[in-house]
């Protein structure tokens, strides 16, 4: 098969090679390589040396791949640069709607603004135990958190949770008691959160508790009110993923309603 039959293959290979070499590459060298390749390829194209120009452009694509794979350095004020673990007062803003796993356990994503009175940056994933005050995406809060470096299972070949968190921009995790959270303002939740809250309220009004909790899980991924025995039944049957939000679940409901 000729190169013309798969014109994107050389570009993809060059880009993937750059990503593979990223752990050993320096950002300044990659930028210089990209700029030099681009300028040289332009000059060669003007001179009619298309093959050489194509080779240099592929080198530039490889440099872009390396830049994509190079991990940028943390800013000096990043929360991950603190000595961890530690207990600290964190001021920040909720980056997403709180995820409630059970009535007394939820997960918060906090964009950090300050730690112990000093300006800090970064994002923390916090697990909160107890019944918290009402919280919404975008809300500022202060909390006493126990901070840890983000880690995962160390078994070879298993899912690297710490690397997953790093890709999400999370280098620090935390735990907290609900009574140590203090909302600092009361903003109006964004429209997706308002729609979800109104939908949950409508479901609870229209259906019995168990049926409403099941429908809320199928459509909205909200499993807080799901009875323990039903929740455990889904887990044991290996179909707990059915309670995650998906287009398939919505399609099933639409088919049942409009068929």
mmCIF file of C-alpha atoms in Angstrom:
data_model
loop_
_atom_site.group_PDB
_atom_site.id
_atom_site.type_symbol
_atom_site.label_atom_id
_atom_site.label_comp_id
_atom_site.label_asym_id
_atom_site.label_seq_id
_atom_site.Cartn_x
_atom_site.Cartn_y
_atom_site.Cartn_z
ATOM 1 C CA UNK A 1 0.000 0.000 0.000
ATOM 2 C CA UNK A 2 1.471 3.359 -1.005
ATOM 3 C CA UNK A 3 1.829 6.392 1.204
ATOM 4 C CA UNK A 4 -0.803 8.155 -0.890
ATOM 5 C CA UNK A 5 -3.335 5.490 0.068
ATOM 6 C CA UNK A 6 -2.880 6.327 3.764
ATOM 7 C CA UNK A 7 -1.764 9.991 3.728
ATOM 8 C CA UNK A 8 -2.380 10.496 7.441
ATOM 9 C CA UNK A 9 -0.217 7.556 8.529
ATOM 10 C CA UNK A 10 3.181 9.350 8.438
ATOM 11 C CA UNK A 11 1.724 12.312 10.328
ATOM 12 C CA UNK A 12 0.165 10.044 12.955
ATOM 13 C CA UNK A 13 3.388 8.070 13.349
ATOM 14 C CA UNK A 14 5.436 11.262 13.722
ATOM 15 C CA UNK A 15 3.017 12.671 16.294
ATOM 16 C CA UNK A 16 2.936 9.409 18.275
ATOM 17 C CA UNK A 17 6.733 9.208 18.178
ATOM 18 C CA UNK A 18 6.948 12.701 19.626
ATOM 19 C CA UNK A 19 4.605 11.759 22.471
ATOM 20 C CA UNK A 20 6.662 8.621 23.143
ATOM 21 C CA UNK A 21 9.851 10.691 23.349
ATOM 22 C CA UNK A 22 8.267 13.331 25.597
ATOM 23 C CA UNK A 23 9.705 11.945 28.881
ATOM 24 C CA UNK A 24 13.212 12.637 27.579
ATOM 25 C CA UNK A 25 12.454 15.869 25.725
ATOM 26 C CA UNK A 26 12.786 19.468 26.862
ATOM 27 C CA UNK A 27 10.113 21.993 26.027
ATOM 28 C CA UNK A 28 12.569 24.629 24.754
ATOM 29 C CA UNK A 29 14.232 22.113 22.426
ATOM 30 C CA UNK A 30 10.854 20.944 21.122
ATOM 31 C CA UNK A 31 9.728 24.521 20.442
ATOM 32 C CA UNK A 32 13.004 25.291 18.650
ATOM 33 C CA UNK A 33 12.698 22.123 16.565
ATOM 34 C CA UNK A 34 9.140 22.960 15.578
ATOM 35 C CA UNK A 35 9.927 26.541 14.563
ATOM 36 C CA UNK A 36 13.090 25.549 12.691
ATOM 37 C CA UNK A 37 11.282 22.731 10.883
ATOM 38 C CA UNK A 38 8.459 25.027 9.855
ATOM 39 C CA UNK A 39 10.781 27.742 8.563
ATOM 40 C CA UNK A 40 13.067 25.306 6.754
ATOM 41 C CA UNK A 41 10.153 23.423 5.205
ATOM 42 C CA UNK A 42 8.734 26.687 3.875
ATOM 43 C CA UNK A 43 12.049 27.594 2.289
ATOM 44 C CA UNK A 44 12.406 24.150 0.718
ATOM 45 C CA UNK A 45 8.875 24.299 -0.681
ATOM 46 C CA UNK A 46 9.697 27.599 -2.347
ATOM 47 C CA UNK A 47 12.779 25.936 -3.815
ATOM 48 C CA UNK A 48 10.722 23.005 -5.104
ATOM 49 C CA UNK A 49 12.301 20.421 -2.758
ATOM 50 C CA UNK A 50 9.014 18.883 -1.677
ATOM 51 C CA UNK A 51 10.408 15.600 -0.337
ATOM 52 C CA UNK A 52 12.821 17.348 2.005
ATOM 53 C CA UNK A 53 10.102 19.788 3.015
ATOM 54 C CA UNK A 54 7.767 16.914 3.856
ATOM 55 C CA UNK A 55 10.443 15.275 6.002
ATOM 56 C CA UNK A 56 11.011 18.493 7.932
ATOM 57 C CA UNK A 57 7.283 18.992 8.397
ATOM 58 C CA UNK A 58 7.071 15.496 9.875
ATOM 59 C CA UNK A 59 9.892 16.431 12.238
ATOM 60 C CA UNK A 60 7.838 19.460 13.230
ATOM 61 C CA UNK A 61 4.814 17.238 13.853
ATOM 62 C CA UNK A 62 7.002 15.063 16.063
ATOM 63 C CA UNK A 63 8.025 18.158 18.012
ATOM 64 C CA UNK A 64 4.353 19.051 18.487
ATOM 65 C CA UNK A 65 3.749 15.534 19.800
ATOM 66 C CA UNK A 66 6.601 15.960 22.266
ATOM 67 C CA UNK A 67 5.144 19.270 23.436
ATOM 68 C CA UNK A 68 1.799 17.550 23.898
ATOM 69 C CA UNK A 69 3.387 14.867 26.043
ATOM 70 C CA UNK A 70 5.714 17.048 28.109
ATOM 71 C CA UNK A 71 4.283 17.651 31.547
ATOM 72 C CA UNK A 72 4.280 21.388 32.307
ATOM 73 C CA UNK A 73 5.956 22.380 35.576
ATOM 74 C CA UNK A 74 3.740 23.198 38.516
ATOM 75 C CA UNK A 75 3.500 26.899 39.373
ATOM 76 C CA UNK A 76 5.365 27.939 42.534
ATOM 77 C CA UNK A 77 2.130 28.503 44.455
ATOM 78 C CA UNK A 78 0.546 25.153 43.545
ATOM 79 C CA UNK A 79 -0.989 23.311 46.475
ATOM 80 C CA UNK A 80 0.921 20.149 45.534
ATOM 81 C CA UNK A 81 4.179 21.937 46.429
ATOM 82 C CA UNK A 82 3.154 22.035 50.083
ATOM 83 C CA UNK A 83 4.580 19.508 52.495
ATOM 84 C CA UNK A 84 1.953 16.759 52.557
ATOM 85 C CA UNK A 85 0.098 15.200 54.275
ATOM 86 C CA UNK A 86 -1.134 18.035 56.446
ATOM 87 C CA UNK A 87 -4.288 19.585 57.877
ATOM 88 C CA UNK A 88 -5.018 23.025 56.483
ATOM 89 C CA UNK A 89 -7.749 25.581 56.020
ATOM 90 C CA UNK A 90 -8.492 25.775 52.310
ATOM 91 C CA UNK A 91 -10.412 28.573 50.622
ATOM 92 C CA UNK A 92 -11.664 27.884 47.138
ATOM 93 C CA UNK A 93 -14.498 27.527 44.694
ATOM 94 C CA UNK A 94 -16.413 24.398 43.727
ATOM 95 C CA UNK A 95 -15.348 23.481 40.196
ATOM 96 C CA UNK A 96 -18.262 21.087 39.645
ATOM 97 C CA UNK A 97 -21.548 20.037 41.138
ATOM 98 C CA UNK A 98 -20.931 17.904 44.262
ATOM 99 C CA UNK A 99 -21.165 14.159 43.633
ATOM 100 C CA UNK A 100 -23.118 12.436 46.400
ATOM 101 C CA UNK A 101 -22.289 8.746 46.803
ATOM 102 C CA UNK A 102 -24.440 8.186 49.894
ATOM 103 C CA UNK A 103 -26.502 10.523 52.088
ATOM 104 C CA UNK A 104 -23.463 11.097 54.312
ATOM 105 C CA UNK A 105 -20.594 10.958 51.800
ATOM 106 C CA UNK A 106 -19.907 13.188 48.824
ATOM 107 C CA UNK A 107 -17.047 14.251 46.592
ATOM 108 C CA UNK A 108 -16.056 17.844 45.917
ATOM 109 C CA UNK A 109 -13.742 19.334 43.308
ATOM 110 C CA UNK A 110 -12.265 22.526 44.724
ATOM 111 C CA UNK A 111 -10.316 25.112 42.755
ATOM 112 C CA UNK A 112 -7.962 26.403 45.409
ATOM 113 C CA UNK A 113 -7.641 30.129 46.092
ATOM 114 C CA UNK A 114 -5.752 30.026 49.371
ATOM 115 C CA UNK A 115 -4.311 27.698 52.009
ATOM 116 C CA UNK A 116 -3.908 28.833 55.611
ATOM 117 C CA UNK A 117 -4.370 32.439 54.571
ATOM 118 C CA UNK A 118 -1.774 32.419 51.780
ATOM 119 C CA UNK A 119 -2.605 32.514 48.046
ATOM 120 C CA UNK A 120 -2.429 29.091 46.430
ATOM 121 C CA UNK A 121 -3.541 27.493 43.172
ATOM 122 C CA UNK A 122 -4.439 24.010 41.981
ATOM 123 C CA UNK A 123 -7.384 21.661 42.242
ATOM 124 C CA UNK A 124 -8.244 19.322 45.120
ATOM 125 C CA UNK A 125 -10.564 16.327 45.083
ATOM 126 C CA UNK A 126 -12.083 16.086 48.552
ATOM 127 C CA UNK A 127 -14.203 13.349 50.103
ATOM 128 C CA UNK A 128 -16.556 14.742 52.734
ATOM 129 C CA UNK A 129 -18.128 12.598 55.452
ATOM 130 C CA UNK A 130 -21.338 13.622 57.170
ATOM 131 C CA UNK A 131 -24.299 15.731 56.107
ATOM 132 C CA UNK A 132 -22.942 18.950 54.565
ATOM 133 C CA UNK A 133 -24.666 22.304 54.111
ATOM 134 C CA UNK A 134 -26.273 22.941 50.707
ATOM 135 C CA UNK A 135 -23.531 23.290 48.099
ATOM 136 C CA UNK A 136 -23.556 24.167 44.405
ATOM 137 C CA UNK A 137 -21.107 24.454 41.540
ATOM 138 C CA UNK A 138 -19.339 27.806 41.530
ATOM 139 C CA UNK A 139 -19.880 28.379 45.246
ATOM 140 C CA UNK A 140 -17.004 29.676 47.350
ATOM 141 C CA UNK A 141 -16.294 27.845 50.565
ATOM 142 C CA UNK A 142 -13.770 27.463 53.336
ATOM 143 C CA UNK A 143 -12.934 24.039 54.711
ATOM 144 C CA UNK A 144 -10.587 22.348 57.109
ATOM 145 C CA UNK A 145 -9.129 19.554 55.008
ATOM 146 C CA UNK A 146 -6.640 16.789 55.566
ATOM 147 C CA UNK A 147 -4.506 17.001 52.420
ATOM 148 C CA UNK A 148 -2.679 14.095 50.784
ATOM 149 C CA UNK A 149 -0.666 13.646 47.596
ATOM 150 C CA UNK A 150 -2.844 11.962 44.980
ATOM 151 C CA UNK A 151 -1.974 8.260 44.966
ATOM 152 C CA UNK A 152 -3.494 5.058 43.655
ATOM 153 C CA UNK A 153 -3.039 1.317 43.811
ATOM 154 C CA UNK A 154 0.574 0.266 43.415
ATOM 155 C CA UNK A 155 -0.137 -3.174 41.950
ATOM 156 C CA UNK A 156 1.527 -3.562 38.537
ATOM 157 C CA UNK A 157 -0.917 -3.684 35.663
ATOM 158 C CA UNK A 158 -3.846 -2.195 37.580
ATOM 159 C CA UNK A 159 -5.623 1.059 36.814
ATOM 160 C CA UNK A 160 -3.363 3.975 37.748
ATOM 161 C CA UNK A 161 -5.780 6.216 39.610
ATOM 162 C CA UNK A 162 -3.103 8.773 40.484
ATOM 163 C CA UNK A 163 -2.229 9.173 36.803
ATOM 164 C CA UNK A 164 -5.927 9.533 36.000
ATOM 165 C CA UNK A 165 -6.241 12.317 38.573
ATOM 166 C CA UNK A 166 -3.132 13.985 37.190
ATOM 167 C CA UNK A 167 -4.693 14.067 33.717
ATOM 168 C CA UNK A 168 -7.690 15.782 35.315
ATOM 169 C CA UNK A 169 -5.396 18.402 36.846
ATOM 170 C CA UNK A 170 -5.666 16.957 40.367
ATOM 171 C CA UNK A 171 -2.425 16.453 42.300
ATOM 172 C CA UNK A 172 -3.881 16.584 45.810
ATOM 173 C CA UNK A 173 -6.753 14.711 47.440
ATOM 174 C CA UNK A 174 -8.363 15.422 50.781
ATOM 175 C CA UNK A 175 -10.820 14.233 53.384
ATOM 176 C CA UNK A 176 -12.999 16.367 55.610
ATOM 177 C CA UNK A 177 -15.880 16.315 58.040
ATOM 178 C CA UNK A 178 -19.039 17.989 56.822
ATOM 179 C CA UNK A 179 -19.219 20.249 59.864
ATOM 180 C CA UNK A 180 -15.847 21.732 58.867
ATOM 181 C CA UNK A 181 -17.254 23.167 55.616
ATOM 182 C CA UNK A 182 -18.340 26.808 55.570
ATOM 183 C CA UNK A 183 -20.053 28.237 52.466
ATOM 184 C CA UNK A 184 -18.822 31.771 51.799
ATOM 185 C CA UNK A 185 -21.531 32.787 49.340
ATOM 186 C CA UNK A 186 -24.766 31.485 47.904
ATOM 187 C CA UNK A 187 -24.628 31.706 44.110
ATOM 188 C CA UNK A 188 -27.355 30.559 41.788
ATOM 189 C CA UNK A 189 -26.390 27.096 40.503
ATOM 190 C CA UNK A 190 -25.694 26.851 36.746
ATOM 191 C CA UNK A 191 -28.616 25.821 34.562
ATOM 192 C CA UNK A 192 -27.588 22.125 34.216
ATOM 193 C CA UNK A 193 -27.605 21.784 37.998
ATOM 194 C CA UNK A 194 -30.961 23.569 38.268
ATOM 195 C CA UNK A 195 -32.481 21.255 35.654
ATOM 196 C CA UNK A 196 -31.155 18.219 37.511
ATOM 197 C CA UNK A 197 -32.574 19.423 40.828
ATOM 198 C CA UNK A 198 -35.964 20.161 39.284
ATOM 199 C CA UNK A 199 -35.983 16.774 37.557
ATOM 200 C CA UNK A 200 -35.207 14.968 40.808
ATOM 201 C CA UNK A 201 -37.984 16.873 42.557
ATOM 202 C CA UNK A 202 -40.466 15.998 39.794
ATOM 203 C CA UNK A 203 -39.500 12.316 39.927
ATOM 204 C CA UNK A 204 -39.889 12.194 43.707
ATOM 205 C CA UNK A 205 -43.351 13.767 43.461
ATOM 206 C CA UNK A 206 -44.568 11.437 40.724
ATOM 207 C CA UNK A 207 -43.238 8.039 41.819
ATOM 208 C CA UNK A 208 -42.914 5.921 44.954
ATOM 209 C CA UNK A 209 -39.533 6.275 46.703
ATOM 210 C CA UNK A 210 -37.920 3.093 45.355
ATOM 211 C CA UNK A 211 -39.143 3.579 41.789
ATOM 212 C CA UNK A 212 -38.176 7.238 41.869
ATOM 213 C CA UNK A 213 -34.694 6.448 43.155
ATOM 214 C CA UNK A 214 -34.200 3.850 40.416
ATOM 215 C CA UNK A 215 -35.362 6.233 37.682
ATOM 216 C CA UNK A 216 -33.126 8.994 39.063
ATOM 217 C CA UNK A 217 -30.174 6.628 38.847
ATOM 218 C CA UNK A 218 -30.982 5.534 35.300
ATOM 219 C CA UNK A 219 -31.561 9.029 33.913
ATOM 220 C CA UNK A 220 -29.460 11.335 36.060
ATOM 221 C CA UNK A 221 -26.863 9.109 37.722
ATOM 222 C CA UNK A 222 -28.221 10.146 41.127
ATOM 223 C CA UNK A 223 -27.954 7.132 43.449
ATOM 224 C CA UNK A 224 -28.250 8.833 46.829
ATOM 225 C CA UNK A 225 -31.765 7.624 47.653
ATOM 226 C CA UNK A 226 -31.391 4.150 46.156
ATOM 227 C CA UNK A 227 -32.233 1.558 48.849
ATOM 228 C CA UNK A 228 -29.179 -0.308 50.081
ATOM 229 C CA UNK A 229 -30.507 -3.732 49.114
ATOM 230 C CA UNK A 230 -31.262 -2.568 45.562
ATOM 231 C CA UNK A 231 -27.887 -0.855 45.270
ATOM 232 C CA UNK A 232 -26.137 -3.994 46.482
ATOM 233 C CA UNK A 233 -28.192 -6.129 44.104
ATOM 234 C CA UNK A 234 -26.967 -4.148 41.102
ATOM 235 C CA UNK A 235 -23.388 -4.501 42.334
ATOM 236 C CA UNK A 236 -23.616 -8.259 42.873
ATOM 237 C CA UNK A 237 -25.242 -8.754 39.471
ATOM 238 C CA UNK A 238 -22.389 -6.884 37.796
ATOM 239 C CA UNK A 239 -24.718 -4.352 36.167
ATOM 240 C CA UNK A 240 -24.036 -1.326 38.357
ATOM 241 C CA UNK A 241 -23.006 0.595 35.243
ATOM 242 C CA UNK A 242 -26.700 0.653 34.275
ATOM 243 C CA UNK A 243 -27.159 3.318 36.953
ATOM 244 C CA UNK A 244 -24.711 5.636 35.200
ATOM 245 C CA UNK A 245 -26.019 8.345 32.891
ATOM 246 C CA UNK A 246 -26.012 7.172 29.280
ATOM 247 C CA UNK A 247 -27.797 7.782 26.024
ATOM 248 C CA UNK A 248 -28.839 4.137 26.031
ATOM 249 C CA UNK A 249 -30.817 4.616 29.249
ATOM 250 C CA UNK A 250 -32.508 7.711 27.868
ATOM 251 C CA UNK A 251 -33.337 5.856 24.641
ATOM 252 C CA UNK A 252 -34.891 2.996 26.615
ATOM 253 C CA UNK A 253 -37.099 5.407 28.526
ATOM 254 C CA UNK A 254 -38.084 7.256 25.352
ATOM 255 C CA UNK A 255 -38.980 3.970 23.677
ATOM 256 C CA UNK A 256 -41.103 2.950 26.661
ATOM 257 C CA UNK A 257 -42.921 6.288 26.752
ATOM 258 C CA UNK A 258 -43.483 6.900 23.043
ATOM 259 C CA UNK A 259 -43.737 3.359 21.689
#
